[in-house]
Each structure stands twice: as structure tokens, then as C-alpha cells.
Amino acid sequence: MLPFNASSFTSQKLPKILDRWKDFPPPFLLDQQHSFYLQQSDYHLMKTPRTMQQVHQSPNLSNPFENLTEEIIFNVLDFLDEDPQAKKSFSLVNKSFYSIESIHRRSLRPLRTNLIPSTLRRYPHLSHLDFTCCPRVEDDTLFAIADVYKTSLRAIDLSRSRFFSNVGLSSLAGKCTGLLEMDLSNATELTDLAAAAIAEAKNLEKLSLARCKLISDIGIGCIAVGCKKLKWVCLKWCLRVSDFGVGLIAMKCRDIRSLDLSYLPITEKCLPPILQLQQLKELILVGCSGVDDEGLVTLNQGYKPLEMLNMSIIQNVSHIGLYSLTNGMKHLSHLSLAYGFDVTVDLAKCLRNFPGLQCIKLDGCQVSCAGMKAIADCCVSLKEINLCKCIGVTDEGLSSIMEKHNGLKKLDITCCRKITHASLDIITSSCNSLISLKMESCSLIPEDAFELIGQRCSLLEELDITDNEVNDEGLKAISRCSKLLSLKMGICRKITDGGLSHVGIYCPKLTQLDLYRCTAVTDVGIMAVANGCLGLEMINMAYCEKVTDSSLRCLSKCLRLTALEIRGCTRLSSGGLSAIAEGCRKLTLLDIKKCCNIDDAGMLALAQCSQSLQQINISYCSVTDIGLMALASINHLHSMTILHVTGLTASGLGAALLACQGLRKVKLHSTFKASMPQALLNHVEARGCIFHWRNKAFQQVDIDPKGWQL
């Protein structure tokens, strides 16, 4: 029973009370033991103020909630927008709530398109439709949507869907006059006819055609002429779009603010009209190999309002081309040059043109000490630096930046294998305002240096110390960072329950914890985290072989848990998994590969309680046809990996594939391909599912990617 003293209820207390309601299933009932008296001044919660005794004595009122005004119910529903399951539960309280929720709802993500007819009847005012759970969306569905939501529809996401054509898109774009956003990413079968249909959406402002590889300059030209109000355009991997098509978009759509041209076969010829866009704030040129220094130096100089530029993975551009392109970009604040540029003194000199530069990403670049010192001198307001996998980062070069940029908020030095204790010392002493520090595989940093993080960087919210020599003393010091939200320390083999327990006690805000291959951790450490970090959303305990079902039972109290990775934890069984299923109703991702003691009982528990589950890996588990059929009843399930599950038969697998109608991706061993009817496989593929066949041999001993045996 949910304790609720309505006499103390005010509009200011609404969020706190609703936050408690979210953890309770419907209906929200009150009994004689709970007072229900609401003052008219308390947000007009009831149409007629009554005492609880009067409510129960009233012959015309069977449920006190029916006397709430629409105003307060709309407030409740607004608060529950981020939790679809809670909103659904709320609508089941009574008929009045059910009706009002139908009127209130503006966004929806259907699980299957066969539910669309009933959806259209129930929700007449939808403005945002998300079909990412529907692998098959046909033209008939788009026709129905266009007829019902002519004036209300503002955005539609078809990025995970297939089987619609230009005919359906034409109906949608032509009839829904208020349509502002369309995401058609990954629609690899769409052609220029589809682009011409999209052009009918005259008010369109946001369009994504990523990986629409059959659309050419002709189609893009149609969109440019028809959709002149576009502000955000993504053409990533549209391999048939050239300088001509991009130029048309730039010349016709003068209000564009963000343009993604990643991996297009373009050259510098399309850049002049782009750089003349007065509203352009973000330009992404990742992997545009046709752009080079020779072409960039011909560009006319002038004022450019750009704030974010991404030129990663471009091999033919140096500081010379960068200078020509960016000259005049006085407002540039974010610059990405990853995996392409050499960080030299000449490159650093280009950065002088950007007085407001706050973020620079140099991942995978060749770095010189002189270049890093020059960056330290040329940039005055850096807040974020990415040096992940940079070759040449040393203590001297890194220290020069840290000393002059003590306002740094985010730093990524992943795989900078030459830095030592000296670097971490200067980082923590100079930049004690850091909120994010990523330093995976910095192998020369000794274990005692990690204590400096906790002693000096108390504002940290994100820390990645994966594959380092940190021990319990270091982790004990790190636990002083009480604002930590994400902590990744996989392959830290010196960490034990002693250090982990401090994290559980002193880091109550933790939402993500990665303990991958922390082989010394046992139930004691996991239980400390589970008891202290009740807001935990993700935990990775893969190959922590000492943990047992006791850990899972304790983790079941973390009601917000959405991702659980426990592969290779051989002491876990269906008993522990059942506890997770019963307690963690929001679970969406589960990896139980090589948990050989998990069998059908665990699958039955998931089927009964984990209806939000979307992805699961049951490879090497003791699951049979019965367990797999139980999983198939989970409506949200769209991805399964099933390798070397010896208890399965071809007929059982086929039945499960037919029953699980929302599947988008299945990984199976190639031996099943020959033993299953081709007609069945074709039928499942026709629903939008993609099969990935693997011929991986059965592994008795697990091999880590680094070559370690477990």
C-alpha cells in the first residue's frame, strides 16, 4: 500500500510525491487508514473538498481519484513523460485517467505496426511518432498516419524501419503540413523518387538521410527546391551525392544551421556556398577524402559564423588547408581534427584565430611536445581536450597544457602510454574543476598516483581508469569524489571488496559501474555498491567469477537498473536472475553469455517480469526450447545472440523466431541455417529481421582480446 497523506499535499510537493508513485504498479489505491483531505488552495486538486470519510460515504463516488481535475492530472502526466511504463500504469487507474491520458499524449513509440489502427483511435493529438521498434513499416501505415495527423504531426522517426516507399512518404509529406522533422537514416532502398516525395514537406526543418546510398544529386536537388526552411541536414554516407547536390542545398536552404557531409565524395568546390550560410553553426566533414590543401587554399576569406567544425579522418589536409578554411571563424568553439592531422607548432598557430575555442579533439593524431606547448600558448579558454590514442603525448607536453588551462572540465588521455606519475600530479593539482577524466590503459602511472584523483578532484562525475594499476588505497581515495555518476575500472585486478565497499558508501549518486574482469571482487563488494548506490542504471560484472546469486539478489533493489552484463560469471544461476527480473523491471539489456547454470527457470522469470527487455545474449547457457519460447513473449525484445546453446533444437528455434514479432537482429550459429526451412527464414526477414550467421567454434576456455586465459 502506498502511504499518501493528502492533507499535506501542495503543488510544490508534486514532483517528490510523483517520484515515489513511479515505483509502484497500478492502481494507486487508498484505504481507511490514509487521510485524503485536500484544501481548495492546494492546486485545486479536487473539484469539491471532502474528507476521506465523506468520500467513502458518497454513493456516487467509487474511486476518489475520479474527482481530480484535468489540470492536476496533466501535471502528473507531464512529470511522467520520461517513463513510458509509469505513464501507462497511471492511465490504468480508472476510466477517467485513461481518457485524459489519451488526450494528453503527444509522443508515441509503437512496438508493432499492427497496433497502429487502435493507436490512431486512442491518441488523436500525437505530434511525435518514433518507429524505431518497428523494423517493418509499410506504405499503408504511412497512409493512415497522414490521414489522421494532418495538422498535429511534427516529427517522425523511421531510422530503424524498412519496406516503405516514395508512395507512402509522398502521402505523409503532402498531407502533414506541420511536419518539421523526418529521420530516414538507414533507408538504403530509397531512391530519388523518395527524395522528390520528401520535397513536398514544405515546412520541414530537420532531415536525416544518413546511409541512403541510392539518393543522388537529383533527389537532393528536389529537396533543396521544395524544403527551403531546412535548418538541420544529415547526408552522411550518401555516396551518390556530390559537390553539385551539396551546393544546391547550400544555395537554396539559406537557414541551415547544422550540416553533416561525412564520407561524401565531395571536394572543396561545394564549400564556398556552404561558408556563405549566415546561420550555419555546425559543419561535419568527417572522412571527406576529396578535400585537400590544394583546394582549400583557393577559398575566399571572409566572416564565417561557424561554432563547431569536425574534420576528423581527412588525410590530405594539413595546417595549411585548415588555416584557409577557418580564417574568419571568430566564433569557433568546438574543433575536431581526430585521426588525420599532425599536431605541430604550425597547427597550433592556426588556433590563434579562435579566441573562444573551448573544445579540441585530437584523438589518434601524431603529437609532438613542441606542438602541445604551442597549443597551450595559443588557446586561452579550453574546457575540453581529447588526446585519446595520440602517439607522442609525454609528461612534458601534457603538463604544459595543464598548467595554462586550469579551468579544464573534461580530459581524455586514453592509451597515452608514455605519461607517468608526473602527468597525473600536474593534472590533479592544476585542473581540480575536472568533471570528466578518461585515462584507460595509461600503463606507466603507478598505483599510488591514483590517490591524487580523490584528494584533489572532488567534482568528478565521470572517471575511466580501465586497465590501470589502481589498488584499494587508490579506490578508497577516489571514493571521496561523492558526485561520481560513472566509474569504469575494468581489468583492474588489484581492486578487491575493500576498495569497492568505499565506493558503495561514499558515491551514492553512481549510475554506471564497470568491473569487467575485476577478478578479485566478490559478493561483499557488489552488495556494498547495491546497498549504497540505489540509483544504479548499469553494471558490468563480466568474468567476475567469484560473485554468486547473493550479488544479484542485492542488486535487485536497484529499481532503475537497465543494463546488466554478467557473462562468464559461472557461479550465477537462475535463482539470482529471477530476483533481478522481479526487482529490476526497467531492465533493457542483459548479457548472460557463459553463465552455464542459468536455464529455463531464469528465462521464465524474465518473460514474466522483464517486459522492457530489448537485448539479450544467452550464448553457452543451459537454455532449451521452453526457455527460448518464454523469451519470445517479451514484446520489446528486438535483439538476440544465441551461439552454442546445446539445449535448442531447430524446430524450437524456429517457433521462437515466429513468435517474437519485434525482432530486428539475431545472431545464430551457421549450423542452424541448413537445418531450418528457408521459407521460415524468409518470413522472419520479411518482417524486418536481419540474421547474422556465425561459424565460431565452441570455446572451453575463454580468451580475452588481450590474450589472457580465464
XYZ file of C-alpha atoms in Angstrom:
710
model
C 0.000 0.000 0.000
C 1.277 3.445 -0.914
C 1.268 5.835 2.069
C -0.117 9.190 0.966
C -1.214 11.941 3.304
C -3.167 14.236 1.020
C -3.731 16.873 3.683
C -0.109 17.952 3.323
C -0.204 17.854 -0.493
C 0.691 21.052 -2.359
C 1.690 21.788 -5.942
C 5.269 22.325 -4.764
C 5.380 18.767 -3.412
C 4.005 17.207 -6.591
C 7.370 16.118 -8.100
C 8.526 14.418 -4.901
C 5.259 12.537 -4.433
C 5.098 11.501 -8.070
C 8.672 10.280 -7.906
C 7.523 7.787 -5.280
C 4.475 6.827 -7.318
C 6.690 5.821 -10.251
C 7.980 2.800 -8.338
C 4.517 1.400 -7.628
C 2.320 -0.589 -10.013
C -1.286 0.481 -10.574
C -3.809 1.060 -9.270
C -2.892 3.655 -6.661
C -5.485 2.829 -4.012
C -6.109 4.395 -0.635
C -7.816 2.814 2.326
C -9.433 3.957 5.538
C -6.054 4.272 7.244
C -4.862 7.067 4.950
C -6.278 10.570 5.168
C -7.492 12.189 1.952
C -8.435 15.807 2.637
C -7.381 18.347 0.051
C -7.664 22.098 0.545
C -9.020 24.035 -2.431
C -5.925 26.238 -2.254
C -3.699 23.209 -2.748
C -3.659 23.460 -6.529
C -7.431 22.860 -6.804
C -6.744 19.170 -6.583
C -10.376 18.265 -6.057
C -13.448 19.864 -7.528
C -15.182 19.724 -4.135
C -13.087 19.437 -0.953
C -14.089 16.370 1.067
C -12.804 14.356 3.941
C -11.946 10.700 3.431
C -14.987 9.681 5.443
C -17.242 11.728 3.160
C -15.615 10.155 0.111
C -16.307 6.627 1.309
C -19.864 7.504 2.303
C -20.671 9.029 -1.080
C -22.812 6.604 -3.106
C -21.771 8.182 -6.420
C -18.003 8.034 -5.933
C -16.339 4.621 -6.107
C -12.810 5.964 -6.586
C -11.557 9.227 -5.042
C -9.199 9.781 -7.970
C -12.160 10.335 -10.277
C -12.716 13.671 -8.558
C -9.364 15.138 -9.661
C -9.336 17.967 -12.184
C -7.747 17.624 -15.616
C -5.253 20.314 -14.656
C -3.616 18.262 -11.913
C -3.747 15.060 -13.984
C -1.970 16.850 -16.836
C 0.709 17.901 -14.326
C 1.136 14.291 -13.279
C 1.434 13.121 -16.883
C 3.957 15.854 -17.699
C 6.107 14.609 -14.861
C 5.900 11.013 -16.117
C 6.896 11.828 -19.709
C 10.364 10.282 -19.301
C 8.973 6.977 -18.022
C 6.568 5.367 -20.534
C 5.822 2.416 -18.258
C 4.862 4.707 -15.388
C 2.591 6.717 -17.682
C 0.941 3.529 -18.871
C 0.412 2.406 -15.279
C -1.064 5.771 -14.380
C -3.586 5.575 -17.215
C -4.908 2.284 -15.803
C -6.051 3.804 -12.505
C -9.566 4.412 -13.816
C -11.538 5.266 -16.933
C -11.167 8.994 -16.403
C -7.370 8.797 -16.224
C -7.345 6.516 -19.255
C -9.322 9.011 -21.293
C -7.323 12.043 -20.182
C -4.006 10.290 -20.877
C -5.191 9.674 -24.438
C -5.866 13.370 -24.912
C -2.644 14.446 -23.196
C -0.166 12.211 -25.026
C 1.916 13.887 -27.729
C 4.646 11.301 -28.442
C 4.492 7.552 -29.001
C 6.846 4.686 -29.855
C 4.778 1.735 -31.126
C 6.127 -1.785 -30.721
C 4.481 -3.149 -33.887
C 2.701 -1.577 -36.816
C -0.298 -3.901 -36.451
C -1.161 -1.837 -33.378
C -1.392 1.376 -35.406
C -5.168 1.236 -36.140
C -6.055 1.098 -32.448
C -3.352 3.673 -31.701
C -4.855 6.147 -34.131
C -8.247 5.783 -32.477
C -6.955 6.223 -28.959
C -4.427 9.048 -29.445
C -5.869 11.800 -31.661
C -3.310 14.517 -30.892
C 0.094 12.871 -31.431
C 2.857 15.155 -32.669
C 5.915 12.842 -32.455
C 5.984 9.252 -33.763
C 9.014 7.027 -33.157
C 9.052 3.776 -35.155
C 12.499 2.614 -34.031
C 10.912 -0.531 -32.534
C 9.164 -1.398 -35.800
C 11.501 -2.977 -38.367
C 8.700 -3.204 -40.938
C 6.662 -0.096 -41.752
C 4.706 -0.258 -44.990
C 3.073 2.452 -47.052
C -0.390 1.612 -45.691
C 0.804 2.616 -42.235
C 2.063 5.955 -43.529
C -1.242 6.496 -45.368
C -3.200 6.004 -42.141
C -0.910 8.330 -40.193
C -1.169 11.016 -42.857
C -4.970 10.886 -42.796
C -5.286 11.164 -39.002
C -2.471 13.558 -38.076
C -2.707 16.072 -40.913
C -2.235 19.113 -38.703
C -0.711 17.745 -35.489
C 2.253 15.618 -36.656
C 5.569 17.416 -36.163
C 8.213 14.636 -36.179
C 8.553 11.038 -37.367
C 11.494 8.644 -36.895
C 11.788 5.814 -39.434
C 15.533 5.284 -38.983
C 15.157 1.618 -37.977
C 12.337 0.777 -40.356
C 12.172 -0.593 -43.883
C 9.667 -1.574 -46.595
C 8.055 1.858 -47.067
C 8.487 3.652 -50.388
C 8.196 7.013 -52.067
C 4.418 6.493 -52.304
C 3.955 6.392 -48.533
C 6.399 9.235 -47.997
C 4.541 11.354 -50.554
C 1.288 10.927 -48.651
C 2.977 11.738 -45.362
C 4.852 14.800 -46.640
C 1.942 16.128 -48.664
C -0.843 15.819 -46.091
C 1.014 16.535 -42.812
C 1.507 20.233 -43.395
C 3.030 20.830 -39.956
C 5.767 18.196 -40.333
C 9.083 19.626 -39.126
C 11.362 16.609 -38.591
C 11.994 13.376 -40.523
C 14.642 10.763 -39.776
C 15.017 8.339 -42.685
C 18.512 7.122 -41.792
C 19.490 3.631 -42.975
C 16.762 3.550 -45.646
C 19.191 2.076 -48.154
C 16.443 1.189 -50.653
C 15.103 4.736 -51.049
C 15.829 6.410 -54.393
C 15.460 9.871 -55.883
C 11.700 9.252 -56.147
C 11.599 9.176 -52.351
C 13.624 12.391 -52.202
C 11.106 14.020 -54.531
C 8.324 12.896 -52.181
C 10.142 14.367 -49.181
C 10.317 17.668 -51.050
C 6.545 18.008 -50.620
C 7.103 18.722 -46.920
C 7.400 22.468 -47.413
C 7.827 23.279 -43.711
C 10.472 20.643 -42.983
C 13.291 21.903 -40.753
C 15.209 18.754 -39.788
C 16.073 15.891 -42.156
C 18.391 12.900 -41.802
C 19.189 10.749 -44.836
C 22.253 9.009 -43.371
C 23.193 5.894 -45.376
C 20.540 6.497 -48.041
C 23.092 5.349 -50.585
C 20.801 5.357 -53.644
C 19.782 9.012 -53.399
C 21.775 11.161 -55.810
C 22.214 14.818 -56.673
C 18.870 14.783 -58.494
C 16.979 13.821 -55.351
C 18.911 16.255 -53.200
C 18.103 18.965 -55.739
C 14.377 18.248 -55.356
C 14.684 18.536 -51.574
C 16.664 21.758 -51.881
C 13.950 23.346 -54.033
C 10.997 22.045 -52.027
C 12.263 22.264 -48.430
C 13.716 25.750 -48.227
C 13.132 26.010 -44.473
C 15.636 23.260 -43.620
C 17.862 24.035 -40.644
C 19.432 20.644 -39.822
C 20.551 18.268 -42.605
C 22.450 14.958 -42.381
C 23.699 13.369 -45.623
C 26.267 11.059 -44.015
C 27.241 8.130 -46.267
C 25.010 9.299 -49.150
C 27.645 8.112 -51.585
C 25.881 9.313 -54.752
C 25.697 12.906 -53.574
C 28.491 15.094 -54.953
C 29.524 18.744 -54.942
C 26.573 19.613 -57.160
C 23.911 18.277 -54.785
C 25.539 19.770 -51.704
C 25.890 23.098 -53.476
C 22.177 23.113 -54.304
C 21.268 22.516 -50.660
C 23.539 25.375 -49.583
C 22.219 27.804 -52.201
C 18.507 27.077 -51.755
C 18.249 26.416 -47.995
C 19.681 29.588 -46.550
C 18.619 28.915 -42.949
C 20.747 25.778 -42.440
C 22.415 25.701 -39.029
C 23.843 22.157 -38.992
C 25.179 20.213 -42.000
C 26.660 16.703 -41.832
C 28.505 15.680 -45.016
C 30.534 12.824 -43.526
C 32.047 10.354 -46.009
C 30.607 12.094 -49.078
C 32.690 12.096 -52.310
C 32.927 15.879 -52.274
C 35.760 18.341 -52.832
C 36.381 21.941 -51.914
C 34.117 23.052 -54.784
C 30.971 22.795 -52.654
C 32.441 24.725 -49.730
C 32.064 28.359 -50.949
C 28.219 28.322 -50.896
C 28.296 26.451 -47.583
C 30.562 29.019 -45.970
C 28.232 31.786 -47.107
C 25.377 30.406 -44.988
C 24.868 33.105 -42.387
C 23.082 30.811 -39.900
C 25.484 27.843 -40.153
C 26.789 26.848 -36.722
C 27.872 23.216 -37.216
C 29.735 21.665 -40.169
C 30.776 17.992 -40.157
C 33.228 16.821 -42.835
C 34.374 13.512 -41.313
C 36.058 11.239 -43.848
C 35.670 13.594 -46.825
C 38.829 12.361 -48.521
C 38.313 14.515 -51.618
C 39.012 17.667 -49.627
C 42.703 18.624 -49.654
C 45.090 21.518 -49.073
C 45.336 22.431 -52.723
C 41.630 23.064 -52.997
C 41.182 24.739 -49.630
C 43.775 27.442 -50.254
C 41.613 28.757 -53.106
C 38.698 29.576 -50.813
C 37.771 33.218 -50.389
C 38.304 34.638 -46.965
C 35.557 36.349 -45.028
C 33.332 36.250 -41.969
C 32.123 32.778 -41.087
C 29.666 32.273 -38.170
C 30.635 28.611 -37.610
C 30.852 27.423 -33.994
C 31.582 23.705 -34.467
C 33.829 22.120 -37.142
C 34.639 18.420 -37.451
C 37.393 17.490 -39.925
C 38.301 14.085 -38.482
C 39.713 11.296 -40.675
C 40.796 13.595 -43.511
C 44.278 12.559 -44.561
C 45.005 15.179 -47.238
C 44.562 18.336 -45.164
C 47.309 19.909 -43.075
C 47.604 23.156 -41.149
C 47.772 24.986 -44.494
C 44.312 23.884 -45.593
C 42.903 24.274 -42.099
C 44.074 27.883 -41.964
C 42.467 28.696 -45.320
C 39.176 27.071 -44.366
C 38.867 28.539 -40.886
C 40.198 32.028 -41.475
C 37.427 34.333 -40.294
C 35.767 31.824 -37.940
C 35.972 34.066 -34.899
C 33.178 32.228 -33.062
C 34.539 28.671 -33.386
C 34.247 26.906 -30.019
C 34.496 23.177 -30.907
C 37.108 21.741 -33.281
C 37.720 18.061 -34.059
C 40.815 17.020 -36.049
C 40.960 13.371 -34.944
C 42.837 10.684 -36.877
C 44.256 12.907 -39.564
C 46.342 15.880 -38.507
C 49.860 16.102 -37.120
C 49.878 18.282 -34.020
C 52.728 20.677 -34.711
C 53.634 24.268 -33.920
C 52.195 25.338 -37.281
C 48.875 23.691 -36.490
C 48.783 25.399 -33.107
C 49.269 28.778 -34.764
C 46.008 28.226 -36.673
C 44.196 28.002 -33.347
C 45.057 31.623 -32.582
C 42.232 32.590 -34.903
C 39.715 31.117 -32.449
C 39.712 33.186 -29.261
C 36.639 31.374 -27.969
C 37.834 27.809 -28.616
C 36.648 25.620 -25.731
C 36.929 22.055 -27.042
C 39.587 20.460 -29.243
C 39.621 16.761 -30.170
C 42.902 15.322 -31.420
C 42.213 11.594 -30.947
C 44.639 9.354 -32.814
C 46.858 12.197 -34.019
C 50.650 12.257 -34.147
C 51.601 14.698 -31.395
C 54.874 16.491 -30.755
C 55.933 18.047 -27.482
C 56.534 21.369 -29.214
C 53.058 21.201 -30.735
C 51.409 20.663 -27.358
C 53.331 23.560 -25.853
C 52.225 25.743 -28.735
C 48.591 24.729 -28.185
C 48.952 25.694 -24.536
C 50.159 29.144 -25.605
C 47.745 29.736 -28.482
C 44.469 28.692 -26.827
C 43.179 30.721 -23.921
C 39.831 29.230 -22.901
C 39.979 25.444 -23.340
C 37.429 23.454 -21.340
C 37.784 20.066 -23.040
C 40.756 18.252 -24.632
C 40.698 14.800 -26.229
C 44.064 13.104 -26.727
C 42.805 9.518 -26.885
C 45.322 7.189 -28.574
C 47.592 10.057 -29.527
C 51.122 8.984 -30.356
C 53.758 11.195 -28.783
C 51.983 12.510 -25.670
C 54.576 12.895 -22.892
C 54.681 14.291 -19.366
C 56.347 17.453 -20.598
C 53.856 18.198 -23.360
C 50.770 17.364 -21.290
C 51.988 19.364 -18.301
C 52.435 22.465 -20.456
C 48.734 22.395 -21.349
C 47.522 21.601 -17.845
C 49.459 24.438 -16.243
C 47.931 27.080 -18.521
C 44.381 25.703 -18.692
C 43.380 25.140 -15.101
C 39.722 25.693 -15.950
C 39.614 22.410 -17.860
C 36.411 20.405 -17.338
C 36.972 17.315 -19.493
C 40.179 15.439 -20.358
C 40.640 12.222 -22.347
C 44.139 10.704 -22.274
C 43.100 7.112 -23.033
C 46.024 4.929 -24.159
C 48.615 7.668 -23.688
C 51.141 5.084 -22.603
C 54.141 7.370 -22.086
C 52.758 9.532 -19.295
C 53.705 8.829 -15.682
C 53.035 9.954 -12.114
C 54.210 13.462 -13.067
C 51.332 13.946 -15.508
C 48.646 12.852 -13.084
C 50.188 15.071 -10.430
C 50.003 18.181 -12.601
C 46.516 17.269 -13.918
C 45.002 16.932 -10.459
C 46.776 19.939 -8.966
C 46.088 22.347 -11.843
C 42.667 21.170 -13.018
C 40.727 20.478 -9.844
C 37.490 21.529 -11.568
C 37.506 18.428 -13.769
C 34.145 16.696 -14.135
C 35.311 14.042 -16.636
C 38.660 12.196 -16.720
C 39.268 9.275 -19.076
C 42.632 7.578 -18.708
C 42.243 3.955 -19.735
C 45.471 1.979 -20.239
C 47.921 4.595 -19.005
C 50.203 1.754 -18.033
C 53.184 3.751 -16.682
C 51.192 5.508 -13.962
C 51.952 3.809 -10.625
C 49.270 2.686 -8.200
C 49.928 5.361 -5.575
C 49.317 8.168 -8.099
C 45.613 7.381 -8.311
C 45.142 8.606 -4.753
C 45.717 12.134 -6.090
C 42.443 11.971 -8.027
C 40.339 11.613 -4.897
C 42.389 14.092 -2.930
C 42.176 16.919 -5.480
C 39.327 16.369 -7.977
C 36.238 16.245 -5.796
C 33.922 17.473 -8.580
C 34.455 14.465 -10.843
C 31.289 12.967 -12.317
C 32.908 10.589 -14.825
C 36.100 8.571 -14.330
C 37.563 5.843 -16.541
C 40.622 4.088 -15.094
C 40.195 0.829 -17.005
C 43.305 -1.372 -17.316
C 45.470 0.522 -14.825
C 47.469 -0.343 -11.709
C 44.970 1.179 -9.284
C 44.556 -0.659 -5.964
C 42.223 -0.444 -2.964
C 44.020 2.552 -1.482
C 43.601 4.438 -4.721
C 39.955 3.453 -4.962
C 39.400 4.463 -1.358
C 40.716 7.931 -2.189
C 38.642 8.095 -5.385
C 35.514 7.393 -3.337
C 35.878 10.923 -1.963
C 34.503 12.082 -5.305
C 30.962 11.919 -3.997
C 29.471 13.347 -7.207
C 30.613 10.412 -9.348
C 27.974 9.209 -11.786
C 30.104 6.895 -13.940
C 33.077 4.790 -12.799
C 34.850 2.412 -15.173
C 37.664 0.268 -13.818
C 37.635 -2.925 -15.856
C 40.740 -5.140 -15.826
C 41.925 -3.537 -12.575
C 42.967 -6.804 -10.985
C 44.261 -5.273 -7.758
C 40.850 -3.966 -6.737
C 39.098 -6.005 -4.059
C 35.979 -5.722 -1.947
C 37.758 -3.361 0.424
C 38.125 -0.598 -2.130
C 34.784 -1.251 -3.798
C 32.950 -1.020 -0.476
C 34.133 2.568 -0.074
C 32.619 3.404 -3.464
C 29.305 1.967 -2.301
C 29.375 4.033 0.890
C 30.624 7.396 -0.372
C 29.412 7.569 -4.009
C 25.616 7.338 -3.646
C 24.937 9.100 -6.990
C 26.665 6.404 -9.046
C 24.619 5.283 -12.069
C 27.226 3.351 -14.112
C 29.838 0.904 -12.810
C 32.182 -1.189 -14.957
C 34.005 -4.025 -13.173
C 34.858 -6.063 -16.276
C 37.393 -8.756 -15.309
C 37.952 -7.393 -11.799
C 38.543 -10.969 -10.713
C 39.224 -10.249 -7.024
C 35.762 -8.755 -6.442
C 33.241 -10.928 -4.567
C 29.690 -10.638 -3.259
C 30.837 -8.378 -0.426
C 31.902 -5.573 -2.772
C 28.894 -5.896 -5.076
C 26.479 -5.874 -2.148
C 28.107 -2.726 -0.760
C 27.546 -0.982 -4.095
C 23.979 -2.259 -4.398
C 23.094 -1.070 -0.896
C 24.722 2.341 -1.289
C 24.007 3.189 -4.937
C 20.285 2.589 -5.320
C 20.174 4.756 -8.464
C 22.463 2.347 -10.348
C 21.437 2.018 -14.012
C 24.286 -0.047 -15.488
C 26.724 -2.547 -14.004
C 29.229 -4.737 -15.834
C 30.464 -7.700 -13.806
C 31.614 -9.809 -16.755
C 34.101 -12.509 -15.716
C 33.952 -11.597 -12.025
C 33.909 -15.310 -11.320
C 33.632 -15.063 -7.532
C 30.221 -13.401 -7.458
C 27.174 -15.530 -6.706
C 23.408 -15.183 -6.648
C 23.715 -13.162 -3.448
C 25.042 -10.269 -5.531
C 22.107 -10.427 -7.924
C 19.586 -10.586 -5.106
C 21.081 -7.469 -3.608
C 21.245 -5.701 -6.987
C 17.541 -6.391 -7.447
C 16.933 -3.472 -5.061
C 18.336 -1.098 -7.716
C 14.985 -0.388 -9.339
C 16.453 1.826 -12.092
C 18.845 -0.836 -13.406
C 18.581 -1.015 -17.215
C 21.789 -2.830 -18.254
C 23.343 -5.904 -16.622
C 26.417 -7.665 -18.041
C 27.373 -10.829 -16.185
C 28.916 -13.015 -18.884
C 31.370 -15.605 -17.655
C 30.090 -15.475 -14.048
C 29.821 -19.235 -13.696
C 28.506 -19.232 -10.109
C 25.345 -17.366 -11.022
C 22.141 -19.311 -11.537
C 18.524 -18.841 -12.479
C 17.699 -18.067 -8.854
C 19.727 -14.867 -8.904
C 18.484 -13.908 -12.345
C 14.899 -14.387 -11.201
C 15.499 -11.908 -8.390
C 16.798 -9.379 -10.928
C 13.768 -9.942 -13.143
C 11.362 -9.397 -10.271
C 13.091 -6.313 -8.867
C 14.560 -4.534 -11.907
C 11.510 -4.060 -14.116
C 13.283 -1.467 -16.286
C 15.978 -3.893 -17.484
C 16.579 -3.440 -21.234
C 19.987 -5.099 -21.822
C 21.126 -8.445 -20.418
C 24.313 -10.369 -21.228
C 24.456 -13.814 -19.592
C 26.841 -15.467 -22.044
C 28.683 -18.430 -20.467
C 26.541 -18.374 -17.334
C 26.149 -22.128 -17.663
C 23.929 -22.505 -14.575
C 21.238 -20.218 -15.951
C 18.495 -22.294 -17.529
C 14.829 -22.170 -18.473
C 13.775 -21.083 -14.993
C 15.637 -17.816 -15.494
C 14.034 -17.296 -18.905
C 10.568 -17.883 -17.479
C 11.212 -15.260 -14.817
C 12.338 -12.769 -17.467
C 9.251 -13.473 -19.536
C 7.016 -12.866 -16.552
C 8.636 -9.731 -15.150
C 11.078 -8.133 -17.639
C 8.744 -6.875 -20.334
C 11.072 -3.931 -21.055
C 13.940 -6.225 -22.125
C 15.270 -5.308 -25.582
C 18.613 -7.120 -25.999
C 19.840 -10.437 -24.618
C 22.828 -12.736 -25.134
C 22.226 -16.321 -23.977
C 25.203 -17.967 -25.708
C 26.580 -21.064 -23.928
C 23.696 -21.048 -21.409
C 21.646 -24.115 -20.394
C 18.502 -22.898 -22.118
C 16.166 -25.204 -24.052
C 13.287 -24.636 -26.440
C 10.985 -23.960 -23.485
C 13.078 -21.082 -22.198
C 13.524 -19.562 -25.642
C 9.786 -19.653 -26.283
C 9.265 -17.862 -22.993
C 11.665 -15.103 -24.098
C 9.766 -14.768 -27.353
C 6.760 -13.481 -25.404
C 8.627 -10.283 -24.409
C 7.125 -7.580 -26.602
C 10.092 -5.181 -26.557
C 12.743 -7.804 -27.390
C 14.462 -6.875 -30.679
C 17.980 -8.357 -30.499
C 19.157 -11.853 -29.516
C 22.519 -13.603 -29.631
C 22.231 -17.382 -29.492
C 25.505 -19.268 -30.023
C 26.357 -22.763 -28.775
C 23.155 -23.242 -26.790
C 23.158 -27.026 -26.935
C 19.663 -27.444 -25.497
C 17.991 -25.839 -28.514
C 16.533 -27.652 -31.490
C 15.895 -26.277 -34.957
C 12.131 -26.638 -34.508
C 12.187 -24.861 -31.134
C 14.305 -22.051 -32.505
C 12.007 -21.673 -35.493
C 8.928 -21.473 -33.283
C 10.571 -18.800 -31.125
C 11.559 -16.743 -34.165
C 7.989 -16.815 -35.422
C 6.570 -15.856 -32.030
C 8.978 -12.949 -31.378
C 7.481 -10.450 -33.799
C 9.605 -7.428 -32.861
C 12.992 -8.961 -33.698
C 15.373 -6.761 -35.681
C 18.647 -8.665 -35.265
C 19.528 -12.278 -34.420
C 22.983 -13.830 -34.188
C 22.927 -17.587 -34.743
C 25.434 -20.340 -35.377
C 25.639 -21.248 -39.041
C 24.711 -24.881 -38.310
C 21.090 -23.785 -37.835
C 20.934 -22.233 -41.296
C 20.876 -25.584 -43.059
C 18.504 -27.239 -40.579
C 15.748 -24.611 -40.664
C 13.209 -24.196 -43.501
C 14.206 -21.436 -45.879
C 10.586 -20.324 -46.067
C 10.605 -19.677 -42.311
C 13.801 -17.632 -42.523
C 12.377 -15.655 -45.439
C 9.217 -14.940 -43.459
C 11.153 -13.619 -40.462
C 13.363 -11.499 -42.725
C 10.270 -10.113 -44.412
C 9.159 -8.753 -41.024
C 12.383 -6.708 -40.911
C 14.734 -9.030 -39.001
C 18.354 -9.396 -40.081
C 20.211 -12.666 -39.450
C 23.918 -12.687 -38.629
C 25.324 -16.195 -39.136
C 28.478 -17.084 -37.203
C 30.743 -20.091 -37.598
C 32.552 -19.591 -34.306
C 33.973 -22.751 -32.732
C 32.919 -23.785 -29.247
C 35.314 -22.374 -26.615
C 36.027 -24.390 -23.480
C 38.438 -21.711 -22.204
C 37.576 -18.070 -22.759
C 40.242 -15.966 -24.438
C 40.372 -12.292 -23.632
C 41.105 -9.925 -26.550
C 44.464 -9.203 -24.901
C 45.354 -12.876 -24.941
C 44.665 -13.755 -21.312
C 43.054 -17.063 -20.496
C 40.390 -17.320 -17.829
